[in-house]
Amino acid sequence: MFNFFKKPKPIHKDSSALDMDRIPKHIGIIMDGNGRWAKGRNLPRTMGHKAGVETIRKILKECNRLGVRYLTLYAFSTENWKRPKDEVSALMTLLVEYLKNELKELHENNVVVNYVGNIARLPEAAQRALSDAKEMTKDNTGVQMNLALNYGGREEIVRGVRDIAEAVHSGAIKVEDITEESFKDYLYTKGQPDPELIIRPSGELRLSNFLLYQSAYSELWFSSINWPDFSEDHLRGAIADYQKRDRRFGGVKSE
Ligand code: IPE
Ligand code: IPE
Ligand code: MG
């Protein structure tokens, strides 16, 4: 029978108290502000990137603890090749080191390592480290970390359109088969839910080509904190704010 006397929702004084039944399944993070973090300490930008890796470790653990299923981390965009050569190669070296040094721990923590983006342009050592990590962790059941590498939302969509055009051309699918839902199978995130929450630290208020198709109805959360200073508390705060949002998807407020 319909219950007219709905229990009032508990009011948490502590804003970080979370409704564990409404943890986002998929969170995207634009890991920004490493350079500014380093500059503020008179350190080279690379040191900021190194410090950012530490944050990944903490946030992954917290996501696992909270039961987040997918965590997409924007690590290198299709536009980041514009940076000085030294910085690009330092980032690639850091990626390989991270995967090599952390793989055992990632595996022990039940993390599934995955990537999104066109990794064919990455140095071979990085491609190898990624496929090794993916292979080793593929049967794990914890949070899936999608490292977004040489990732661009526009590149992803255009690539998907090309693949669809080929599938139509070869007769594998019909034009009528192309729908908003079926198009998702042509994206790097095939089979994954859209991110309910996208977090961008560092004070920038833009998506910078991140998950353009998937973010149509994502809740966005911005903070001026730089990524190396981002903590478990910030993550929990972002999720707490997300849980207060009224997600209407174009409909009317749910009472
Ligand atoms: C994000 O930090 C890391 C990458 C884009 C690889 P930035 O390097 O963009 O840091 P800021 O924005 O210059 O502070
Ligand atoms: C976005 O940050 C890409 C990553 C965090 C990997 P950027 O620092 O490259 O973005 P813009 O240039 O501020 O838009
Ligand atoms: Mg930046």
mmCIF file of C-alpha atoms and ligand atoms in Angstrom:
data_model
loop_
_atom_site.group_PDB
_atom_site.id
_atom_site.type_symbol
_atom_site.label_atom_id
_atom_site.label_comp_id
_atom_site.label_asym_id
_atom_site.label_seq_id
_atom_site.Cartn_x
_atom_site.Cartn_y
_atom_site.Cartn_z
ATOM 1 C CA MET A 1 0.000 0.000 0.000
ATOM 2 C CA PHE A 2 1.181 3.513 -0.732
ATOM 3 C CA ASN A 3 2.716 5.081 2.343
ATOM 4 C CA PHE A 4 1.416 8.642 2.838
ATOM 5 C CA PHE A 5 3.394 9.054 6.017
ATOM 6 C CA LYS A 6 6.866 9.068 4.609
ATOM 7 C CA LYS A 7 9.549 9.121 7.274
ATOM 8 C CA PRO A 8 11.419 12.425 7.255
ATOM 9 C CA LYS A 9 14.940 12.130 5.943
ATOM 10 C CA PRO A 10 17.502 12.202 8.765
ATOM 11 C CA ILE A 11 19.290 15.530 8.920
ATOM 12 C CA HIS A 12 22.996 15.124 9.288
ATOM 13 C CA LYS A 13 24.738 17.943 11.095
ATOM 14 C CA ASP A 14 28.019 16.636 9.751
ATOM 15 C CA SER A 15 27.966 17.555 6.071
ATOM 16 C CA SER A 16 30.303 14.712 5.248
ATOM 17 C CA ALA A 17 27.878 12.058 6.536
ATOM 18 C CA LEU A 18 26.973 10.079 3.478
ATOM 19 C CA ASP A 19 23.955 8.100 2.429
ATOM 20 C CA MET A 20 25.722 4.861 1.601
ATOM 21 C CA ASP A 21 22.792 3.765 -0.581
ATOM 22 C CA ARG A 22 23.333 6.691 -2.901
ATOM 23 C CA ILE A 23 27.053 6.639 -3.534
ATOM 24 C CA PRO A 24 27.712 7.521 -7.192
ATOM 25 C CA LYS A 25 28.574 4.454 -9.256
ATOM 26 C CA HIS A 26 30.892 6.437 -11.473
ATOM 27 C CA ILE A 27 32.953 9.486 -10.530
ATOM 28 C CA GLY A 28 35.148 11.422 -12.950
ATOM 29 C CA ILE A 29 37.982 13.605 -11.688
ATOM 30 C CA ILE A 30 39.898 16.221 -13.658
ATOM 31 C CA MET A 31 43.141 16.057 -11.701
ATOM 32 C CA ASP A 32 44.164 19.682 -12.121
ATOM 33 C CA GLY A 33 46.416 22.150 -10.306
ATOM 34 C CA ASN A 34 49.642 20.150 -9.970
ATOM 35 C CA GLY A 35 51.665 22.917 -11.617
ATOM 36 C CA ARG A 36 50.246 25.664 -9.414
ATOM 37 C CA TRP A 37 50.748 23.532 -6.307
ATOM 38 C CA ALA A 38 54.442 23.209 -7.189
ATOM 39 C CA LYS A 39 54.800 26.881 -8.141
ATOM 40 C CA GLY A 40 53.406 27.889 -4.765
ATOM 41 C CA ARG A 41 56.252 25.951 -3.172
ATOM 42 C CA ASN A 42 58.957 27.118 -5.552
ATOM 43 C CA LEU A 43 59.272 23.606 -6.907
ATOM 44 C CA PRO A 44 59.458 22.433 -10.526
ATOM 45 C CA ARG A 45 56.088 21.491 -12.063
ATOM 46 C CA THR A 46 57.141 17.850 -12.177
ATOM 47 C CA MET A 47 57.175 17.773 -8.386
ATOM 48 C CA GLY A 48 53.530 18.782 -8.496
ATOM 49 C CA HIS A 49 52.774 15.835 -10.765
ATOM 50 C CA LYS A 50 54.636 13.533 -8.364
ATOM 51 C CA ALA A 51 52.622 14.855 -5.447
ATOM 52 C CA GLY A 52 49.471 14.310 -7.525
ATOM 53 C CA VAL A 53 50.249 10.592 -7.753
ATOM 54 C CA GLU A 54 50.071 10.377 -3.956
ATOM 55 C CA THR A 55 46.579 11.811 -4.105
ATOM 56 C CA ILE A 56 45.518 9.120 -6.585
ATOM 57 C CA ARG A 57 46.573 6.474 -4.085
ATOM 58 C CA LYS A 58 44.453 8.006 -1.292
ATOM 59 C CA ILE A 59 41.397 8.672 -3.427
ATOM 60 C CA LEU A 60 41.369 5.198 -4.943
ATOM 61 C CA LYS A 61 41.356 3.651 -1.481
ATOM 62 C CA GLU A 62 38.526 5.895 -0.364
ATOM 63 C CA CYS A 63 36.509 5.060 -3.493
ATOM 64 C CA ASN A 64 36.982 1.372 -2.770
ATOM 65 C CA ARG A 65 35.905 1.894 0.812
ATOM 66 C CA LEU A 66 32.786 3.795 -0.251
ATOM 67 C CA GLY A 67 31.866 1.298 -2.946
ATOM 68 C CA VAL A 68 32.307 3.554 -6.003
ATOM 69 C CA ARG A 69 32.365 1.240 -9.033
ATOM 70 C CA TYR A 70 34.215 3.376 -11.605
ATOM 71 C CA LEU A 71 36.676 6.200 -11.125
ATOM 72 C CA THR A 72 37.792 7.974 -14.280
ATOM 73 C CA LEU A 73 40.934 10.029 -13.707
ATOM 74 C CA TYR A 74 41.836 12.605 -16.324
ATOM 75 C CA ALA A 75 45.609 12.292 -16.424
ATOM 76 C CA PHE A 76 46.638 13.494 -19.909
ATOM 77 C CA SER A 77 44.454 15.177 -22.492
ATOM 78 C CA THR A 78 44.750 15.209 -26.277
ATOM 79 C CA GLU A 79 45.723 18.870 -25.813
ATOM 80 C CA ASN A 80 48.440 18.245 -23.224
ATOM 81 C CA TRP A 81 50.932 17.380 -26.014
ATOM 82 C CA LYS A 82 51.242 21.161 -26.428
ATOM 83 C CA ARG A 83 53.250 21.332 -23.204
ATOM 84 C CA PRO A 84 57.046 21.589 -23.186
ATOM 85 C CA LYS A 85 58.693 18.327 -24.275
ATOM 86 C CA ASP A 86 60.371 17.910 -20.896
ATOM 87 C CA GLU A 87 57.107 18.063 -19.027
ATOM 88 C CA VAL A 88 55.411 15.607 -21.403
ATOM 89 C CA SER A 89 58.224 13.097 -21.046
ATOM 90 C CA ALA A 90 58.314 13.525 -17.274
ATOM 91 C CA LEU A 91 54.574 12.771 -17.189
ATOM 92 C CA MET A 92 55.047 9.650 -19.307
ATOM 93 C CA THR A 93 57.901 8.445 -17.096
ATOM 94 C CA LEU A 94 55.804 9.069 -14.016
ATOM 95 C CA LEU A 95 52.971 7.033 -15.502
ATOM 96 C CA VAL A 96 55.217 4.043 -16.192
ATOM 97 C CA GLU A 97 56.790 4.271 -12.726
ATOM 98 C CA TYR A 98 53.411 4.572 -11.087
ATOM 99 C CA LEU A 99 52.079 1.482 -12.838
ATOM 100 C CA LYS A 100 55.212 -0.522 -12.119
ATOM 101 C CA ASN A 101 55.571 0.493 -8.476
ATOM 102 C CA GLU A 102 51.904 0.350 -7.586
ATOM 103 C CA LEU A 103 50.687 -2.632 -9.558
ATOM 104 C CA LYS A 104 51.155 -5.081 -6.714
ATOM 105 C CA GLU A 105 49.323 -2.835 -4.267
ATOM 106 C CA LEU A 106 46.576 -1.988 -6.759
ATOM 107 C CA HIS A 107 46.059 -5.690 -7.293
ATOM 108 C CA GLU A 108 46.027 -6.401 -3.547
ATOM 109 C CA ASN A 109 43.476 -3.621 -3.139
ATOM 110 C CA ASN A 110 41.265 -5.370 -5.695
ATOM 111 C CA VAL A 111 41.445 -2.425 -8.151
ATOM 112 C CA VAL A 112 40.707 -3.041 -11.833
ATOM 113 C CA VAL A 113 43.136 -1.002 -13.941
ATOM 114 C CA ASN A 114 41.771 0.270 -17.234
ATOM 115 C CA TYR A 115 42.436 3.184 -19.577
ATOM 116 C CA VAL A 116 40.351 5.418 -21.788
ATOM 117 C CA GLY A 117 41.849 7.400 -24.648
ATOM 118 C CA ASN A 118 43.962 6.726 -27.694
ATOM 119 C CA ILE A 119 46.973 5.126 -26.058
ATOM 120 C CA ALA A 120 48.632 4.224 -29.385
ATOM 121 C CA ARG A 121 50.369 7.605 -29.280
ATOM 122 C CA LEU A 122 51.918 6.982 -25.846
ATOM 123 C CA PRO A 123 55.506 5.713 -25.553
ATOM 124 C CA GLU A 124 55.731 1.944 -25.924
ATOM 125 C CA ALA A 125 56.816 1.463 -22.316
ATOM 126 C CA ALA A 126 53.630 3.181 -21.175
ATOM 127 C CA GLN A 127 51.452 1.108 -23.498
ATOM 128 C CA ARG A 128 53.082 -2.064 -22.222
ATOM 129 C CA ALA A 129 52.737 -1.079 -18.554
ATOM 130 C CA LEU A 130 49.068 -0.294 -19.140
ATOM 131 C CA SER A 131 48.281 -3.562 -20.862
ATOM 132 C CA ASP A 132 50.191 -5.543 -18.205
ATOM 133 C CA ALA A 133 48.270 -3.785 -15.425
ATOM 134 C CA LYS A 134 44.970 -4.280 -17.230
ATOM 135 C CA GLU A 135 45.656 -7.970 -17.779
ATOM 136 C CA MET A 136 46.785 -8.622 -14.190
ATOM 137 C CA THR A 137 43.796 -6.893 -12.580
ATOM 138 C CA LYS A 138 41.034 -7.808 -15.004
ATOM 139 C CA ASP A 139 39.294 -10.266 -12.649
ATOM 140 C CA ASN A 140 39.362 -7.981 -9.606
ATOM 141 C CA THR A 141 36.054 -6.861 -8.163
ATOM 142 C CA GLY A 142 36.887 -3.520 -6.536
ATOM 143 C CA VAL A 143 36.755 -0.050 -8.052
ATOM 144 C CA GLN A 144 37.661 0.182 -11.722
ATOM 145 C CA MET A 145 40.160 2.963 -12.340
ATOM 146 C CA ASN A 146 39.942 4.355 -15.868
ATOM 147 C CA LEU A 147 43.095 6.334 -16.487
ATOM 148 C CA ALA A 148 42.246 8.894 -19.155
ATOM 149 C CA LEU A 149 45.404 9.131 -21.248
ATOM 150 C CA ASN A 150 45.691 10.982 -24.512
ATOM 151 C CA TYR A 151 41.989 11.317 -23.930
ATOM 152 C CA GLY A 152 39.786 13.923 -25.549
ATOM 153 C CA GLY A 153 35.998 13.903 -25.564
ATOM 154 C CA ARG A 154 35.861 15.158 -29.144
ATOM 155 C CA GLU A 155 38.391 12.590 -30.345
ATOM 156 C CA GLU A 156 36.329 9.887 -28.647
ATOM 157 C CA ILE A 157 33.101 11.013 -30.324
ATOM 158 C CA VAL A 158 34.646 11.427 -33.785
ATOM 159 C CA ARG A 159 36.303 8.021 -33.486
ATOM 160 C CA GLY A 160 32.947 6.525 -32.507
ATOM 161 C CA VAL A 161 31.256 8.169 -35.504
ATOM 162 C CA ARG A 162 33.904 6.750 -37.822
ATOM 163 C CA ASP A 163 33.519 3.248 -36.363
ATOM 164 C CA ILE A 164 29.763 3.479 -36.766
ATOM 165 C CA ALA A 165 30.120 4.680 -40.354
ATOM 166 C CA GLU A 166 32.288 1.645 -41.075
ATOM 167 C CA ALA A 167 29.825 -0.692 -39.375
ATOM 168 C CA VAL A 168 26.999 0.713 -41.518
ATOM 169 C CA HIS A 169 29.146 0.572 -44.637
ATOM 170 C CA SER A 170 30.010 -3.095 -44.059
ATOM 171 C CA GLY A 171 26.363 -3.940 -43.351
ATOM 172 C CA ALA A 172 27.020 -4.927 -39.696
ATOM 173 C CA ILE A 173 24.418 -2.420 -38.494
ATOM 174 C CA LYS A 174 21.667 -0.303 -40.025
ATOM 175 C CA VAL A 175 21.376 3.478 -39.758
ATOM 176 C CA GLU A 176 18.175 2.951 -37.715
ATOM 177 C CA ASP A 177 20.225 1.017 -35.125
ATOM 178 C CA ILE A 178 22.108 4.182 -34.166
ATOM 179 C CA THR A 179 20.567 5.572 -30.984
ATOM 180 C CA GLU A 180 21.767 7.647 -28.023
ATOM 181 C CA GLU A 181 22.115 4.387 -26.087
ATOM 182 C CA SER A 182 23.772 2.273 -28.788
ATOM 183 C CA PHE A 183 26.235 5.071 -29.520
ATOM 184 C CA LYS A 184 27.701 4.511 -26.046
ATOM 185 C CA ASP A 185 29.065 1.178 -27.267
ATOM 186 C CA TYR A 186 31.410 3.114 -29.532
ATOM 187 C CA LEU A 187 32.943 5.131 -26.715
ATOM 188 C CA TYR A 188 35.964 4.207 -24.598
ATOM 189 C CA THR A 189 33.615 3.814 -21.627
ATOM 190 C CA LYS A 190 31.561 1.096 -23.333
ATOM 191 C CA GLY A 191 29.539 -0.890 -20.795
ATOM 192 C CA GLN A 192 30.016 1.647 -17.986
ATOM 193 C CA PRO A 193 27.365 3.929 -16.511
ATOM 194 C CA ASP A 194 27.666 7.667 -17.172
ATOM 195 C CA PRO A 195 29.438 9.500 -14.348
ATOM 196 C CA GLU A 196 26.886 10.887 -11.901
ATOM 197 C CA LEU A 197 29.538 13.211 -10.489
ATOM 198 C CA ILE A 198 32.471 15.056 -12.053
ATOM 199 C CA ILE A 199 34.971 16.741 -9.772
ATOM 200 C CA ARG A 200 37.435 19.428 -10.815
ATOM 201 C CA PRO A 201 39.823 20.882 -8.297
ATOM 202 C CA SER A 202 42.200 23.849 -8.944
ATOM 203 C CA GLY A 203 39.569 26.546 -9.386
ATOM 204 C CA GLU A 204 39.022 26.149 -13.141
ATOM 205 C CA LEU A 205 35.372 26.022 -14.109
ATOM 206 C CA ARG A 206 35.421 24.009 -17.307
ATOM 207 C CA LEU A 207 35.458 20.441 -18.606
ATOM 208 C CA SER A 208 38.553 20.802 -20.844
ATOM 209 C CA ASN A 209 37.315 18.100 -23.235
ATOM 210 C CA PHE A 210 36.565 15.514 -20.510
ATOM 211 C CA LEU A 211 33.814 12.910 -21.034
ATOM 212 C CA LEU A 212 31.747 15.198 -23.274
ATOM 213 C CA TYR A 213 29.142 12.629 -24.298
ATOM 214 C CA GLN A 214 28.923 10.930 -20.907
ATOM 215 C CA SER A 215 28.656 14.140 -18.859
ATOM 216 C CA ALA A 216 25.360 15.329 -20.365
ATOM 217 C CA TYR A 217 23.638 15.026 -16.963
ATOM 218 C CA SER A 218 26.586 14.718 -14.592
ATOM 219 C CA GLU A 219 26.583 16.810 -11.453
ATOM 220 C CA LEU A 220 29.643 19.061 -11.473
ATOM 221 C CA TRP A 221 31.638 19.856 -8.359
ATOM 222 C CA PHE A 222 34.399 22.436 -8.333
ATOM 223 C CA SER A 223 36.903 23.394 -5.669
ATOM 224 C CA SER A 224 39.814 25.811 -5.568
ATOM 225 C CA ILE A 225 42.028 23.240 -3.874
ATOM 226 C CA ASN A 226 44.871 21.928 -6.057
ATOM 227 C CA TRP A 227 44.923 18.212 -6.813
ATOM 228 C CA PRO A 228 47.962 17.370 -4.631
ATOM 229 C CA ASP A 229 46.061 18.832 -1.644
ATOM 230 C CA PHE A 230 42.826 17.033 -2.459
ATOM 231 C CA SER A 231 41.932 14.657 0.361
ATOM 232 C CA GLU A 232 39.474 11.933 1.265
ATOM 233 C CA ASP A 233 37.457 14.633 3.066
ATOM 234 C CA HIS A 234 37.120 16.650 -0.136
ATOM 235 C CA LEU A 235 35.897 13.548 -1.926
ATOM 236 C CA ARG A 236 33.368 12.837 0.779
ATOM 237 C CA GLY A 237 32.316 16.501 0.749
ATOM 238 C CA ALA A 238 31.780 16.358 -3.018
ATOM 239 C CA ILE A 239 29.658 13.210 -2.649
ATOM 240 C CA ALA A 240 27.697 14.784 0.224
ATOM 241 C CA ASP A 241 26.944 17.818 -1.989
ATOM 242 C CA TYR A 242 26.009 15.528 -4.869
ATOM 243 C CA GLN A 243 23.533 13.753 -2.591
ATOM 244 C CA LYS A 244 21.808 17.069 -1.861
ATOM 245 C CA ARG A 245 21.300 17.915 -5.513
ATOM 246 C CA ASP A 246 17.915 17.546 -7.141
ATOM 247 C CA ARG A 247 18.607 15.634 -10.347
ATOM 248 C CA ARG A 248 15.649 16.313 -12.598
ATOM 249 C CA PHE A 249 16.954 15.142 -15.999
ATOM 250 C CA GLY A 250 14.638 17.664 -17.623
ATOM 251 C CA GLY A 251 11.617 16.503 -15.646
ATOM 252 C CA VAL A 252 10.027 18.095 -12.583
ATOM 253 C CA LYS A 253 11.153 18.081 -8.979
ATOM 254 C CA SER A 254 10.595 14.759 -7.291
ATOM 255 C CA GLU A 255 8.677 15.180 -4.028
HETATM 256 C C1 IPE B 1 47.149 18.666 -14.066
HETATM 257 O O1 IPE B 1 47.891 19.676 -13.482
HETATM 258 C C2 IPE B 1 47.984 17.558 -14.603
HETATM 259 C C3 IPE B 1 47.984 17.465 -16.075
HETATM 260 C C4 IPE B 1 47.287 18.191 -16.896
HETATM 261 C C5 IPE B 1 48.838 16.454 -16.655
HETATM 262 P P1 IPE B 1 48.445 20.867 -14.354
HETATM 263 O O2 IPE B 1 49.811 20.526 -14.829
HETATM 264 O O3 IPE B 1 47.503 21.261 -15.425
HETATM 265 O O4 IPE B 1 48.536 21.999 -13.256
HETATM 266 P P2 IPE B 1 48.239 23.546 -13.460
HETATM 267 O O5 IPE B 1 46.887 23.658 -14.045
HETATM 268 O O6 IPE B 1 49.282 24.061 -14.402
HETATM 269 O O7 IPE B 1 48.355 24.120 -12.099
HETATM 270 C C1 IPE B 2 42.836 19.167 -17.988
HETATM 271 O O1 IPE B 2 43.694 20.054 -17.366
HETATM 272 C C2 IPE B 2 43.551 17.904 -18.330
HETATM 273 C C3 IPE B 2 44.011 17.114 -17.188
HETATM 274 C C4 IPE B 2 43.822 17.367 -15.937
HETATM 275 C C5 IPE B 2 44.707 15.930 -17.542
HETATM 276 P P1 IPE B 2 44.471 21.176 -18.172
HETATM 277 O O2 IPE B 2 45.305 21.896 -17.190
HETATM 278 O O3 IPE B 2 45.173 20.594 -19.349
HETATM 279 O O4 IPE B 2 43.269 22.057 -18.723
HETATM 280 P P2 IPE B 2 43.185 23.591 -19.111
HETATM 281 O O5 IPE B 2 44.303 23.881 -20.062
HETATM 282 O O6 IPE B 2 43.323 24.371 -17.852
HETATM 283 O O7 IPE B 2 41.833 23.753 -19.713
HETATM 284 MG MG MG B 3 45.974 22.571 -15.498
#
